[in-house]
Amino acid sequence: MLTGKNYIGLNLSGTGTTTFQSINPSSGESLATVFFEATQEEVDQACVLAETAFPLFQSTSIGERANFLVAIAEEIDASMELEEMYCLESGLDTTRFRVERSRTTNQLRSFADHIQKGYWLEASIDTAQSNNGLQQDLRRCMEGIGPVVVFGASNFPLAYSTAGGDTASALAAGCPVIVKSHPMHPGTGELVAQAIIRAAKRTNMPEGVFSNLNSLSFTTGQKLVQHPSVKAVGFTGSYSGGKALFDLSVRRDEPIPFFAEMGSLNPVFLSKQAQSLNSEELAEKLAISITNDAGQFCTKPGLIFIEACIDSEEFINSLGEHIMAKTNKTMLGAGILNNFRRTSSDLVKLGTEAFVRESTDKGHGTNTLLVVNGNDFLSNPQMHEEVFGPFSIVVLCSEIGMIHKCVRSLKGQLTGTIHCEKEEIEKYKGLFELVRQKSGRMIYNGVPTGVRVCGSMTHGGPFPASTDPRFTAVGVDAMRRFLRPVSYQNYPDILLPDCLKDKNILSIPRRINGEMNNYSDVQKNGE
Ligand code: NAP
């Protein structure tokens, strides 16, 4: 049952006077539960509690933390009210709910599995070498950075929100989490928070390992980012939100790492042969990728560069028709819809041609494909910004040199996709290289939507796709964002973390005196 209150560790608290309700985007009606925005005192309580919980949580064993993550997944799977609340608050359908829930719970389970393998500890041991005069015994491993604040995005109420990738990776790293609940789905957020709290109780996790705070305005998030007890932030959302909070985090007396995953245009490039061979199939694939769930994906293809050829006109018409054939869908909320309508209609005025599926339903986004040429693209900064919704721009370029110019003008991207036949690869080598410099994930003959959760995934990219291109926000390596290296010099075995003791009691891979020395114990000189 929903309470509308803040979860400060195990305590429910609603002492503030600012309240709000979530809105069903399909009907425009307010939902029943009244949510209490967190006050400054509640923000302080959650942050101080997380700071107190940190050393206790760090000292839990890897197995105990893995059990906690699995218990969260089980509690989410068992929550009976979640599906209805998710659909009511987001306008997304039950199929999407099931896909997102299983992605979220599989993600939690994959972190549980991963931490037990121990690679992430990056255990490194350099024993004292008496023969070269270096007497220090130095050992290093990765440890949790401290309490982490998580901001979820509106478009993934589960997978990028309360128990999404940022929360799972921070908890896996042994960092307590304070979630700034998204005001567009606070009910979904509270039900997931309840699942996390139940799991924490079941697995005897320390009080304060998780808190969930409601907010209507930006101020709660701003207070959290600036709180001295907070040591890192995971953010998923818009460029404007991510950049504003990033600036706050670096201006603190103690600057902290701020990992923002933001918007992207995800350029796609079509060679001449790609437009002529299997063109119907490609047009359909792209149309689905652009319009699925009202185009509300950070990996939606927002730009399609086409090298002009005899088949271009037919391909563009076919893509436009496929896009118009897709049903318009309800957008996540009035703010996102208004923003979409404003930006897409401004851009449509600048194109040479547009395919638009009009809609009479007031909550729907309108599937739109705009056609421009390379010079239009280069001279219009507006076309270089994400349009969040079912919208894409075809940039028709007279020759490959113009495509290169356009790519050079692009900002950092989550993904870059190139469609060409194998025999064309040599011709497009320069393009592959240019796109790689701008992108976190390179795709050959595919679509960028559909982000697989696995160890080899990079979900991030050069700014402004993310604020730190060295990390991924998806996949088990996402936890590296919330770890820091700690070295131990001449430490007695009894004081060392388990992963660094002479005996490899965790049975993990370790680097010993410069060599990967899988699963063995430390052999000292003369032993
Ligand atoms: P959003 O408006 O930026 O909201 C995300 C969170 O940031 C919310 O909790 C919001 O709080 C907070 N926020 C936004 N601006 C703020 C500010 N100036 N100061 C303090 N807090 C602020 O984004 P959204 O509409 O939820 O999500 C859509 C965007 O997310 C799209 O651009 C999409 O591409 C991107 N996205 C990226 C990824 C990725 O992995 N790269 C994944 C999913 C979505 P309030 O709501 O309280 O304002």
PDB file of N, CA, C and O and ligand atoms in Angstrom, residues 151-156 160 180-184 215-219 221-222 235-242 244-245 248 260-264 296-299 332 336 386 388 414 459 465 473-474, ligand 1:
ATOM      1  N   PHE A 151      19.515   9.619  -9.201  1.00  0.00           N
ATOM      2  CA  PHE A 151      18.377  10.293  -9.864  1.00  0.00           C
ATOM      3  C   PHE A 151      17.934   9.403 -11.019  1.00  0.00           C
ATOM      4  O   PHE A 151      18.739   9.128 -11.919  1.00  0.00           O
ATOM      5  N   GLY A 152      16.680   8.988 -11.021  1.00  0.00           N
ATOM      6  CA  GLY A 152      16.177   8.161 -12.117  1.00  0.00           C
ATOM      7  C   GLY A 152      15.546   9.018 -13.197  1.00  0.00           C
ATOM      8  O   GLY A 152      15.316  10.214 -13.012  1.00  0.00           O
ATOM      9  N   ALA A 153      15.291   8.378 -14.357  1.00  0.00           N
ATOM     10  CA  ALA A 153      14.672   9.099 -15.481  1.00  0.00           C
ATOM     11  C   ALA A 153      13.199   8.733 -15.607  1.00  0.00           C
ATOM     12  O   ALA A 153      12.775   7.651 -15.196  1.00  0.00           O
ATOM     13  N   SER A 154      12.436   9.633 -16.236  1.00  0.00           N
ATOM     14  CA  SER A 154      11.000   9.416 -16.390  1.00  0.00           C
ATOM     15  C   SER A 154      10.688   8.220 -17.283  1.00  0.00           C
ATOM     16  O   SER A 154       9.689   7.542 -17.090  1.00  0.00           O
ATOM     17  N   ASN A 155      11.553   7.949 -18.282  1.00  0.00           N
ATOM     18  CA  ASN A 155      11.186   6.974 -19.321  1.00  0.00           C
ATOM     19  C   ASN A 155      11.478   5.523 -18.948  1.00  0.00           C
ATOM     20  O   ASN A 155      11.103   4.629 -19.672  1.00  0.00           O
ATOM     21  N   PHE A 156      12.172   5.306 -17.836  1.00  0.00           N
ATOM     22  CA  PHE A 156      12.394   3.939 -17.352  1.00  0.00           C
ATOM     23  C   PHE A 156      12.045   3.907 -15.863  1.00  0.00           C
ATOM     24  O   PHE A 156      12.943   3.935 -15.018  1.00  0.00           O
ATOM     25  N   TYR A 160      15.843   2.355 -14.946  1.00  0.00           N
ATOM     26  CA  TYR A 160      16.765   3.476 -14.680  1.00  0.00           C
ATOM     27  C   TYR A 160      16.195   4.312 -13.540  1.00  0.00           C
ATOM     28  O   TYR A 160      16.239   5.541 -13.602  1.00  0.00           O
ATOM     29  N   LYS A 180      16.565   9.947  -5.205  1.00  0.00           N
ATOM     30  CA  LYS A 180      15.696  11.115  -5.376  1.00  0.00           C
ATOM     31  C   LYS A 180      14.597  10.642  -6.316  1.00  0.00           C
ATOM     32  O   LYS A 180      14.800  10.488  -7.519  1.00  0.00           O
ATOM     33  N   SER A 181      13.430  10.362  -5.736  1.00  0.00           N
ATOM     34  CA  SER A 181      12.344   9.752  -6.505  1.00  0.00           C
ATOM     35  C   SER A 181      11.891  10.689  -7.630  1.00  0.00           C
ATOM     36  O   SER A 181      11.889  11.906  -7.465  1.00  0.00           O
ATOM     37  N   HIS A 182      11.524  10.090  -8.771  1.00  0.00           N
ATOM     38  CA  HIS A 182      11.095  10.931  -9.904  1.00  0.00           C
ATOM     39  C   HIS A 182       9.645  11.351  -9.706  1.00  0.00           C
ATOM     40  O   HIS A 182       8.779  10.498  -9.495  1.00  0.00           O
ATOM     41  N   PRO A 183       9.343  12.677  -9.810  1.00  0.00           N
ATOM     42  CA  PRO A 183       7.973  13.127  -9.525  1.00  0.00           C
ATOM     43  C   PRO A 183       6.935  12.648 -10.537  1.00  0.00           C
ATOM     44  O   PRO A 183       5.735  12.748 -10.284  1.00  0.00           O
ATOM     45  N   MET A 184       7.377  12.085 -11.672  1.00  0.00           N
ATOM     46  CA  MET A 184       6.390  11.576 -12.627  1.00  0.00           C
ATOM     47  C   MET A 184       5.963  10.144 -12.293  1.00  0.00           C
ATOM     48  O   MET A 184       4.951   9.677 -12.806  1.00  0.00           O
ATOM     49  N   SER A 215      10.179  14.309  -4.271  1.00  0.00           N
ATOM     50  CA  SER A 215      10.388  15.729  -4.555  1.00  0.00           C
ATOM     51  C   SER A 215       9.443  16.167  -5.644  1.00  0.00           C
ATOM     52  O   SER A 215       9.093  15.388  -6.525  1.00  0.00           O
ATOM     53  N   LEU A 216       9.030  17.415  -5.540  1.00  0.00           N
ATOM     54  CA  LEU A 216       8.215  18.015  -6.587  1.00  0.00           C
ATOM     55  C   LEU A 216       9.079  18.995  -7.369  1.00  0.00           C
ATOM     56  O   LEU A 216       8.986  19.123  -8.573  1.00  0.00           O
ATOM     57  N   SER A 217       9.954  19.682  -6.634  1.00  0.00           N
ATOM     58  CA  SER A 217      10.779  20.718  -7.259  1.00  0.00           C
ATOM     59  C   SER A 217      12.218  20.214  -7.378  1.00  0.00           C
ATOM     60  O   SER A 217      12.552  19.141  -6.898  1.00  0.00           O
ATOM     61  N   PHE A 218      13.080  21.051  -7.981  1.00  0.00           N
ATOM     62  CA  PHE A 218      14.481  20.674  -8.134  1.00  0.00           C
ATOM     63  C   PHE A 218      15.252  20.733  -6.813  1.00  0.00           C
ATOM     64  O   PHE A 218      16.359  20.215  -6.730  1.00  0.00           O
ATOM     65  N   THR A 219      14.657  21.411  -5.812  1.00  0.00           N
ATOM     66  CA  THR A 219      15.470  21.732  -4.628  1.00  0.00           C
ATOM     67  C   THR A 219      15.930  20.483  -3.861  1.00  0.00           C
ATOM     68  O   THR A 219      17.038  20.456  -3.355  1.00  0.00           O
ATOM     69  N   GLY A 221      16.776  17.550  -4.993  1.00  0.00           N
ATOM     70  CA  GLY A 221      17.950  17.007  -5.683  1.00  0.00           C
ATOM     71  C   GLY A 221      19.170  17.888  -5.462  1.00  0.00           C
ATOM     72  O   GLY A 221      20.279  17.389  -5.261  1.00  0.00           O
ATOM     73  N   GLN A 222      18.956  19.182  -5.507  1.00  0.00           N
ATOM     74  CA  GLN A 222      20.097  20.104  -5.315  1.00  0.00           C
ATOM     75  C   GLN A 222      20.680  19.961  -3.908  1.00  0.00           C
ATOM     76  O   GLN A 222      21.897  19.943  -3.726  1.00  0.00           O
ATOM     77  N   PHE A 235      23.189   9.815 -12.212  1.00  0.00           N
ATOM     78  CA  PHE A 235      22.050  10.571 -12.754  1.00  0.00           C
ATOM     79  C   PHE A 235      21.680  10.011 -14.114  1.00  0.00           C
ATOM     80  O   PHE A 235      22.553   9.798 -14.961  1.00  0.00           O
ATOM     81  N   THR A 236      20.409   9.809 -14.371  1.00  0.00           N
ATOM     82  CA  THR A 236      19.918   9.488 -15.714  1.00  0.00           C
ATOM     83  C   THR A 236      18.831  10.487 -16.035  1.00  0.00           C
ATOM     84  O   THR A 236      17.855  10.602 -15.275  1.00  0.00           O
ATOM     85  N   GLY A 237      18.969  11.209 -17.125  1.00  0.00           N
ATOM     86  CA  GLY A 237      17.945  12.186 -17.478  1.00  0.00           C
ATOM     87  C   GLY A 237      18.419  13.114 -18.563  1.00  0.00           C
ATOM     88  O   GLY A 237      19.295  12.760 -19.354  1.00  0.00           O
ATOM     89  N   SER A 238      17.845  14.315 -18.565  1.00  0.00           N
ATOM     90  CA  SER A 238      18.100  15.258 -19.658  1.00  0.00           C
ATOM     91  C   SER A 238      19.453  15.940 -19.519  1.00  0.00           C
ATOM     92  O   SER A 238      20.044  15.971 -18.432  1.00  0.00           O
ATOM     93  N   TYR A 239      19.904  16.541 -20.611  1.00  0.00           N
ATOM     94  CA  TYR A 239      21.156  17.309 -20.576  1.00  0.00           C
ATOM     95  C   TYR A 239      21.022  18.457 -19.585  1.00  0.00           C
ATOM     96  O   TYR A 239      21.923  18.698 -18.775  1.00  0.00           O
ATOM     97  N   SER A 240      19.881  19.172 -19.636  1.00  0.00           N
ATOM     98  CA  SER A 240      19.764  20.358 -18.773  1.00  0.00           C
ATOM     99  C   SER A 240      19.845  19.966 -17.301  1.00  0.00           C
ATOM    100  O   SER A 240      20.559  20.610 -16.511  1.00  0.00           O
ATOM    101  N   GLY A 241      19.159  18.885 -16.913  1.00  0.00           N
ATOM    102  CA  GLY A 241      19.200  18.439 -15.515  1.00  0.00           C
ATOM    103  C   GLY A 241      20.587  17.937 -15.138  1.00  0.00           C
ATOM    104  O   GLY A 241      21.145  18.316 -14.095  1.00  0.00           O
ATOM    105  N   GLY A 242      21.159  17.108 -15.997  1.00  0.00           N
ATOM    106  CA  GLY A 242      22.468  16.517 -15.695  1.00  0.00           C
ATOM    107  C   GLY A 242      23.537  17.578 -15.562  1.00  0.00           C
ATOM    108  O   GLY A 242      24.345  17.562 -14.638  1.00  0.00           O
ATOM    109  N   ALA A 244      23.185  20.837 -14.905  1.00  0.00           N
ATOM    110  CA  ALA A 244      22.957  21.732 -13.747  1.00  0.00           C
ATOM    111  C   ALA A 244      23.452  21.058 -12.465  1.00  0.00           C
ATOM    112  O   ALA A 244      24.137  21.676 -11.634  1.00  0.00           O
ATOM    113  N   LEU A 245      23.141  19.785 -12.312  1.00  0.00           N
ATOM    114  CA  LEU A 245      23.544  19.078 -11.077  1.00  0.00           C
ATOM    115  C   LEU A 245      25.045  18.763 -11.082  1.00  0.00           C
ATOM    116  O   LEU A 245      25.694  18.798 -10.035  1.00  0.00           O
ATOM    117  N   LEU A 248      26.799  21.766  -9.863  1.00  0.00           N
ATOM    118  CA  LEU A 248      26.699  21.886  -8.390  1.00  0.00           C
ATOM    119  C   LEU A 248      27.697  20.951  -7.707  1.00  0.00           C
ATOM    120  O   LEU A 248      28.324  21.318  -6.720  1.00  0.00           O
ATOM    121  N   ALA A 260      26.585  11.378 -15.050  1.00  0.00           N
ATOM    122  CA  ALA A 260      25.291  11.632 -15.695  1.00  0.00           C
ATOM    123  C   ALA A 260      25.236  10.928 -17.036  1.00  0.00           C
ATOM    124  O   ALA A 260      26.157  11.027 -17.838  1.00  0.00           O
ATOM    125  N   GLU A 261      24.162  10.196 -17.244  1.00  0.00           N
ATOM    126  CA  GLU A 261      23.852   9.615 -18.563  1.00  0.00           C
ATOM    127  C   GLU A 261      22.731  10.464 -19.114  1.00  0.00           C
ATOM    128  O   GLU A 261      21.643  10.511 -18.531  1.00  0.00           O
ATOM    129  N   MET A 262      23.005  11.133 -20.230  1.00  0.00           N
ATOM    130  CA  MET A 262      22.023  12.109 -20.701  1.00  0.00           C
ATOM    131  C   MET A 262      21.531  11.748 -22.106  1.00  0.00           C
ATOM    132  O   MET A 262      21.643  10.608 -22.521  1.00  0.00           O
ATOM    133  N   GLY A 263      21.018  12.730 -22.794  1.00  0.00           N
ATOM    134  CA  GLY A 263      20.413  12.456 -24.095  1.00  0.00           C
ATOM    135  C   GLY A 263      21.453  12.243 -25.193  1.00  0.00           C
ATOM    136  O   GLY A 263      22.641  12.499 -25.005  1.00  0.00           O
ATOM    137  N   SER A 264      20.994  11.777 -26.335  1.00  0.00           N
ATOM    138  CA  SER A 264      21.889  11.472 -27.451  1.00  0.00           C
ATOM    139  C   SER A 264      21.049  11.438 -28.729  1.00  0.00           C
ATOM    140  O   SER A 264      19.841  11.176 -28.670  1.00  0.00           O
ATOM    141  N   GLN A 296      10.540   7.356 -26.796  1.00  0.00           N
ATOM    142  CA  GLN A 296      11.083   7.887 -25.536  1.00  0.00           C
ATOM    143  C   GLN A 296      12.228   7.008 -25.022  1.00  0.00           C
ATOM    144  O   GLN A 296      12.170   6.461 -23.920  1.00  0.00           O
ATOM    145  N   PHE A 297      13.244   6.870 -25.845  1.00  0.00           N
ATOM    146  CA  PHE A 297      14.442   6.117 -25.468  1.00  0.00           C
ATOM    147  C   PHE A 297      15.667   6.988 -25.723  1.00  0.00           C
ATOM    148  O   PHE A 297      15.734   7.675 -26.759  1.00  0.00           O
ATOM    149  N   CYS A 298      16.633   6.894 -24.820  1.00  0.00           N
ATOM    150  CA  CYS A 298      17.862   7.679 -25.023  1.00  0.00           C
ATOM    151  C   CYS A 298      18.642   7.160 -26.221  1.00  0.00           C
ATOM    152  O   CYS A 298      19.506   7.860 -26.736  1.00  0.00           O
ATOM    153  N   THR A 299      18.369   5.944 -26.680  1.00  0.00           N
ATOM    154  CA  THR A 299      19.094   5.377 -27.825  1.00  0.00           C
ATOM    155  C   THR A 299      18.279   5.443 -29.125  1.00  0.00           C
ATOM    156  O   THR A 299      18.659   4.832 -30.131  1.00  0.00           O
ATOM    157  N   LEU A 332       4.958  10.323 -21.847  1.00  0.00           N
ATOM    158  CA  LEU A 332       5.063  10.053 -20.401  1.00  0.00           C
ATOM    159  C   LEU A 332       4.371  11.087 -19.520  1.00  0.00           C
ATOM    160  O   LEU A 332       3.961  10.776 -18.394  1.00  0.00           O
ATOM    161  N   ILE A 336       6.730  16.604 -20.920  1.00  0.00           N
ATOM    162  CA  ILE A 336       7.501  15.973 -22.002  1.00  0.00           C
ATOM    163  C   ILE A 336       6.770  16.132 -23.331  1.00  0.00           C
ATOM    164  O   ILE A 336       7.373  16.437 -24.358  1.00  0.00           O
ATOM    165  N   GLU A 386      18.921  16.672 -28.978  1.00  0.00           N
ATOM    166  CA  GLU A 386      17.952  15.572 -28.881  1.00  0.00           C
ATOM    167  C   GLU A 386      16.511  16.094 -28.898  1.00  0.00           C
ATOM    168  O   GLU A 386      16.210  17.083 -28.224  1.00  0.00           O
ATOM    169  N   PHE A 388      13.225  14.517 -27.695  1.00  0.00           N
ATOM    170  CA  PHE A 388      12.820  13.336 -26.937  1.00  0.00           C
ATOM    171  C   PHE A 388      11.390  12.968 -27.324  1.00  0.00           C
ATOM    172  O   PHE A 388      10.439  13.623 -26.927  1.00  0.00           O
ATOM    173  N   LEU A 414      25.800   8.439 -27.448  1.00  0.00           N
ATOM    174  CA  LEU A 414      25.784   7.109 -26.823  1.00  0.00           C
ATOM    175  C   LEU A 414      26.140   6.049 -27.860  1.00  0.00           C
ATOM    176  O   LEU A 414      26.851   5.087 -27.570  1.00  0.00           O
ATOM    177  N   HIS A 459      27.410   1.750 -22.113  1.00  0.00           N
ATOM    178  CA  HIS A 459      26.300   2.688 -22.232  1.00  0.00           C
ATOM    179  C   HIS A 459      26.770   3.987 -21.599  1.00  0.00           C
ATOM    180  O   HIS A 459      26.717   4.183 -20.396  1.00  0.00           O
ATOM    181  N   ALA A 465      26.845  13.010 -24.080  1.00  0.00           N
ATOM    182  CA  ALA A 465      26.116  11.750 -23.869  1.00  0.00           C
ATOM    183  C   ALA A 465      26.256  11.352 -22.402  1.00  0.00           C
ATOM    184  O   ALA A 465      25.311  10.853 -21.782  1.00  0.00           O
ATOM    185  N   ALA A 473      27.116   2.956 -17.855  1.00  0.00           N
ATOM    186  CA  ALA A 473      26.039   2.961 -16.854  1.00  0.00           C
ATOM    187  C   ALA A 473      25.232   1.670 -16.912  1.00  0.00           C
ATOM    188  O   ALA A 473      24.334   1.462 -16.105  1.00  0.00           O
ATOM    189  N   VAL A 474      25.512   0.829 -17.887  1.00  0.00           N
ATOM    190  CA  VAL A 474      24.769  -0.438 -18.028  1.00  0.00           C
ATOM    191  C   VAL A 474      25.765  -1.595 -18.056  1.00  0.00           C
ATOM    192  O   VAL A 474      26.848  -1.478 -18.643  1.00  0.00           O
TER     193      VAL A 474
HETATM  194  P1  NAP B   1      14.978  15.065 -16.406  1.00  0.00           P
HETATM  195  O1  NAP B   1      13.876  16.034 -16.586  1.00  0.00           O
HETATM  196  O2  NAP B   1      16.369  15.574 -16.527  1.00  0.00           O
HETATM  197  O3  NAP B   1      14.750  14.403 -14.972  1.00  0.00           O
HETATM  198  C1  NAP B   1      15.671  13.491 -14.387  1.00  0.00           C
HETATM  199  C2  NAP B   1      15.820  13.831 -12.918  1.00  0.00           C
HETATM  200  O4  NAP B   1      16.605  15.009 -12.791  1.00  0.00           O
HETATM  201  C3  NAP B   1      14.523  14.123 -12.229  1.00  0.00           C
HETATM  202  O5  NAP B   1      14.575  13.552 -10.948  1.00  0.00           O
HETATM  203  C4  NAP B   1      14.507  15.631 -12.157  1.00  0.00           C
HETATM  204  O6  NAP B   1      13.852  16.089 -11.020  1.00  0.00           O
HETATM  205  C5  NAP B   1      15.955  15.979 -12.013  1.00  0.00           C
HETATM  206  N1  NAP B   1      16.274  17.302 -12.551  1.00  0.00           N
HETATM  207  C6  NAP B   1      16.110  17.711 -13.840  1.00  0.00           C
HETATM  208  N2  NAP B   1      16.576  18.971 -13.975  1.00  0.00           N
HETATM  209  C7  NAP B   1      17.056  19.352 -12.757  1.00  0.00           C
HETATM  210  C8  NAP B   1      17.683  20.538 -12.265  1.00  0.00           C
HETATM  211  N3  NAP B   1      17.913  21.577 -13.063  1.00  0.00           N
HETATM  212  N4  NAP B   1      18.032  20.572 -10.962  1.00  0.00           N
HETATM  213  C9  NAP B   1      17.795  19.509 -10.165  1.00  0.00           C
HETATM  214  N5  NAP B   1      17.210  18.368 -10.576  1.00  0.00           N
HETATM  215  C10 NAP B   1      16.851  18.276 -11.853  1.00  0.00           C
HETATM  216  O7  NAP B   1      14.869  13.855 -17.443  1.00  0.00           O
HETATM  217  P2  NAP B   1      13.588  12.942 -17.738  1.00  0.00           P
HETATM  218  O8  NAP B   1      12.583  13.744 -18.478  1.00  0.00           O
HETATM  219  O9  NAP B   1      13.163  12.256 -16.523  1.00  0.00           O
HETATM  220  O10 NAP B   1      14.151  11.833 -18.738  1.00  0.00           O
HETATM  221  C11 NAP B   1      14.236  12.021 -20.126  1.00  0.00           C
HETATM  222  C12 NAP B   1      15.687  12.286 -20.548  1.00  0.00           C
HETATM  223  O11 NAP B   1      16.524  11.276 -20.003  1.00  0.00           O
HETATM  224  C13 NAP B   1      15.908  12.222 -22.046  1.00  0.00           C
HETATM  225  O12 NAP B   1      16.778  13.260 -22.415  1.00  0.00           O
HETATM  226  C14 NAP B   1      16.568  10.860 -22.266  1.00  0.00           C
HETATM  227  O13 NAP B   1      17.380  10.782 -23.413  1.00  0.00           O
HETATM  228  C15 NAP B   1      17.390  10.776 -21.013  1.00  0.00           C
HETATM  229  N6  NAP B   1      17.739   9.392 -20.690  1.00  0.00           N
HETATM  230  C16 NAP B   1      19.043   9.022 -20.789  1.00  0.00           C
HETATM  231  C17 NAP B   1      19.398   7.717 -20.534  1.00  0.00           C
HETATM  232  C18 NAP B   1      20.832   7.292 -20.656  1.00  0.00           C
HETATM  233  O14 NAP B   1      21.156   6.219 -20.172  1.00  0.00           O
HETATM  234  N7  NAP B   1      21.694   8.057 -21.265  1.00  0.00           N
HETATM  235  C19 NAP B   1      18.417   6.782 -20.161  1.00  0.00           C
HETATM  236  C20 NAP B   1      17.107   7.196 -20.052  1.00  0.00           C
HETATM  237  C21 NAP B   1      16.789   8.513 -20.318  1.00  0.00           C
HETATM  238  P3  NAP B   1      12.413  16.784 -11.147  1.00  0.00           P
HETATM  239  O15 NAP B   1      11.615  15.936 -11.994  1.00  0.00           O
HETATM  240  O16 NAP B   1      12.050  16.976  -9.742  1.00  0.00           O
HETATM  241  O17 NAP B   1      12.562  18.010 -11.861  1.00  0.00           O
END
